[in-house]
Amino acid sequence: QVQLVESGGGSVQAGGSLRLSCAASTYTYSSYCMGWFRQAPGKEREGVAAMHTGIGSTYYAYSVKGRFTISQDNAKNTLYLQMNSLKPEDTAMYYCAARGDYCVWPSRGDSYNYWGQGTQVTVSS
């Protein structure tokens, strides 16, 4: 069982930055695909970025490529999402998720087994 706890959400003006964190409660952290997903009201959940914690491969949604960066600190079992040049359309609840295998991308998260509680990101114009 993997427990995921997100933090770092908040409100920011367009053009600003936020960094989300996802702390994972497992010593087998290095063998997972970890992803960030988001869901805005009335919209489907979408994959934002993913990273295989062992291989280091990264994946991004086209809408965030060049603005968001996914990274990890293996010593802390923590995944990050650095979000720069934020836009109002980035407003959503952001979730961290994990699956114990290779990364599936693009993805809406259906094959990810473990989920955090989510953290809200609000970008005002």
mmCIF file of C-alpha atoms in Angstrom:
data_model
loop_
_atom_site.group_PDB
_atom_site.id
_atom_site.type_symbol
_atom_site.label_atom_id
_atom_site.label_comp_id
_atom_site.label_asym_id
_atom_site.label_seq_id
_atom_site.Cartn_x
_atom_site.Cartn_y
_atom_site.Cartn_z
ATOM 1 C CA GLN A 1 0.000 0.000 0.000
ATOM 2 C CA VAL A 2 1.288 3.443 -0.955
ATOM 3 C CA GLN A 3 0.140 6.588 0.744
ATOM 4 C CA LEU A 4 0.591 9.881 -1.059
ATOM 5 C CA VAL A 5 0.317 13.320 0.498
ATOM 6 C CA GLU A 6 0.328 16.424 -1.682
ATOM 7 C CA SER A 7 1.155 19.945 -0.611
ATOM 8 C CA GLY A 8 2.049 23.278 -2.154
ATOM 9 C CA GLY A 9 -1.140 24.355 -3.840
ATOM 10 C CA GLY A 10 -2.512 27.847 -3.518
ATOM 11 C CA SER A 11 -3.643 30.957 -5.328
ATOM 12 C CA VAL A 12 -1.412 32.881 -7.674
ATOM 13 C CA GLN A 13 -1.757 35.457 -10.420
ATOM 14 C CA ALA A 14 -1.216 34.571 -14.040
ATOM 15 C CA GLY A 15 2.458 34.370 -14.846
ATOM 16 C CA GLY A 16 3.323 33.261 -11.339
ATOM 17 C CA SER A 17 4.818 30.020 -10.064
ATOM 18 C CA LEU A 18 3.981 27.278 -7.604
ATOM 19 C CA ARG A 19 5.713 24.072 -6.595
ATOM 20 C CA LEU A 20 3.691 21.043 -5.644
ATOM 21 C CA SER A 21 5.125 18.235 -3.531
ATOM 22 C CA CYS A 22 4.000 14.641 -3.140
ATOM 23 C CA ALA A 23 5.440 12.611 -0.281
ATOM 24 C CA ALA A 24 5.218 8.845 -0.742
ATOM 25 C CA SER A 25 5.156 6.434 2.165
ATOM 26 C CA THR A 26 7.021 3.482 0.728
ATOM 27 C CA TYR A 27 10.594 2.312 0.688
ATOM 28 C CA THR A 28 9.972 0.812 -2.747
ATOM 29 C CA TYR A 29 9.534 4.337 -4.141
ATOM 30 C CA SER A 30 12.234 3.733 -6.730
ATOM 31 C CA SER A 31 10.137 1.254 -8.683
ATOM 32 C CA TYR A 32 7.032 3.308 -9.345
ATOM 33 C CA CYS A 33 5.677 5.535 -12.016
ATOM 34 C CA MET A 34 4.518 8.707 -10.299
ATOM 35 C CA GLY A 35 2.246 11.176 -11.991
ATOM 36 C CA TRP A 36 0.492 14.485 -11.543
ATOM 37 C CA PHE A 37 -3.085 14.773 -12.702
ATOM 38 C CA ARG A 38 -5.575 17.601 -12.531
ATOM 39 C CA GLN A 39 -9.295 18.056 -12.739
ATOM 40 C CA ALA A 40 -11.164 21.299 -13.140
ATOM 41 C CA PRO A 41 -14.891 21.593 -12.368
ATOM 42 C CA GLY A 42 -16.969 20.167 -15.177
ATOM 43 C CA LYS A 43 -13.942 18.779 -16.992
ATOM 44 C CA GLU A 44 -12.383 15.364 -17.316
ATOM 45 C CA ARG A 45 -9.299 14.499 -15.353
ATOM 46 C CA GLU A 46 -6.131 14.958 -17.389
ATOM 47 C CA GLY A 47 -2.577 13.843 -17.002
ATOM 48 C CA VAL A 48 -0.136 16.687 -16.462
ATOM 49 C CA ALA A 49 3.229 14.988 -16.051
ATOM 50 C CA ALA A 50 4.720 11.669 -15.000
ATOM 51 C CA MET A 51 8.075 10.286 -14.025
ATOM 52 C CA HIS A 52 9.443 6.816 -13.484
ATOM 53 C CA THR A 53 11.230 7.029 -10.163
ATOM 54 C CA GLY A 54 13.764 4.361 -11.027
ATOM 55 C CA ILE A 55 14.574 5.137 -14.651
ATOM 56 C CA GLY A 56 14.062 8.891 -14.456
ATOM 57 C CA SER A 57 12.067 9.133 -17.683
ATOM 58 C CA THR A 58 9.624 12.019 -17.788
ATOM 59 C CA TYR A 59 6.413 12.693 -19.660
ATOM 60 C CA TYR A 60 4.365 15.867 -20.082
ATOM 61 C CA ALA A 61 1.055 16.965 -21.422
ATOM 62 C CA TYR A 62 1.438 19.224 -24.431
ATOM 63 C CA SER A 63 -0.377 22.031 -22.636
ATOM 64 C CA VAL A 64 2.275 22.266 -19.898
ATOM 65 C CA LYS A 65 5.458 21.352 -21.742
ATOM 66 C CA GLY A 66 8.066 24.048 -21.286
ATOM 67 C CA ARG A 67 6.247 25.533 -18.296
ATOM 68 C CA PHE A 68 6.054 22.647 -15.821
ATOM 69 C CA THR A 69 8.887 20.446 -14.612
ATOM 70 C CA ILE A 70 8.498 17.150 -12.790
ATOM 71 C CA SER A 71 11.329 16.020 -10.537
ATOM 72 C CA GLN A 72 12.026 13.854 -7.543
ATOM 73 C CA ASP A 73 14.121 13.562 -4.425
ATOM 74 C CA ASN A 74 14.636 9.852 -3.900
ATOM 75 C CA ALA A 75 16.174 10.373 -0.475
ATOM 76 C CA LYS A 76 12.907 11.942 0.660
ATOM 77 C CA ASN A 77 10.570 9.715 -1.398
ATOM 78 C CA THR A 78 9.108 12.941 -2.741
ATOM 79 C CA LEU A 79 7.879 13.967 -6.166
ATOM 80 C CA TYR A 80 7.682 17.602 -7.231
ATOM 81 C CA LEU A 81 5.911 19.609 -9.888
ATOM 82 C CA GLN A 82 7.394 23.032 -10.530
ATOM 83 C CA MET A 83 4.811 25.128 -12.307
ATOM 84 C CA ASN A 84 5.949 28.341 -13.984
ATOM 85 C CA SER A 85 4.170 30.838 -16.219
ATOM 86 C CA LEU A 86 0.856 29.727 -14.785
ATOM 87 C CA LYS A 87 -2.298 30.487 -16.724
ATOM 88 C CA PRO A 88 -5.917 30.723 -15.570
ATOM 89 C CA GLU A 89 -6.623 27.503 -17.475
ATOM 90 C CA ASP A 90 -4.209 25.706 -15.130
ATOM 91 C CA THR A 91 -6.737 26.194 -12.336
ATOM 92 C CA ALA A 92 -7.746 22.769 -11.030
ATOM 93 C CA MET A 93 -7.405 20.277 -8.232
ATOM 94 C CA TYR A 94 -4.054 18.595 -8.654
ATOM 95 C CA TYR A 95 -3.526 15.002 -7.635
ATOM 96 C CA CYS A 96 -0.444 12.876 -7.214
ATOM 97 C CA ALA A 97 -0.796 9.241 -8.247
ATOM 98 C CA ALA A 98 1.342 6.134 -8.523
ATOM 99 C CA ARG A 99 1.402 2.829 -10.271
ATOM 100 C CA GLY A 100 3.888 0.093 -9.532
ATOM 101 C CA ASP A 101 5.192 -0.474 -13.018
ATOM 102 C CA TYR A 102 6.225 1.309 -16.193
ATOM 103 C CA CYS A 103 4.671 4.667 -16.995
ATOM 104 C CA VAL A 104 1.523 4.761 -19.080
ATOM 105 C CA TRP A 105 1.368 8.035 -20.978
ATOM 106 C CA PRO A 106 -0.648 9.874 -22.061
ATOM 107 C CA SER A 107 -3.053 8.934 -19.356
ATOM 108 C CA ARG A 108 -6.087 10.209 -17.513
ATOM 109 C CA GLY A 109 -4.968 8.134 -14.548
ATOM 110 C CA ASP A 110 -7.225 5.092 -14.946
ATOM 111 C CA SER A 111 -4.305 2.674 -14.523
ATOM 112 C CA TYR A 112 -2.804 4.428 -11.518
ATOM 113 C CA ASN A 113 -3.540 2.561 -8.310
ATOM 114 C CA TYR A 114 -2.699 5.009 -5.573
ATOM 115 C CA TRP A 115 -3.903 8.587 -5.201
ATOM 116 C CA GLY A 116 -3.350 11.497 -2.889
ATOM 117 C CA GLN A 117 -6.100 13.710 -1.537
ATOM 118 C CA GLY A 118 -5.383 16.543 -3.937
ATOM 119 C CA THR A 119 -4.264 20.141 -3.618
ATOM 120 C CA GLN A 120 -6.044 23.110 -5.166
ATOM 121 C CA VAL A 121 -4.289 25.427 -7.593
ATOM 122 C CA THR A 122 -6.057 28.635 -8.538
ATOM 123 C CA VAL A 123 -4.632 31.051 -11.101
ATOM 124 C CA SER A 124 -6.282 34.422 -11.478
ATOM 125 C CA SER A 125 -6.014 36.655 -14.523
#
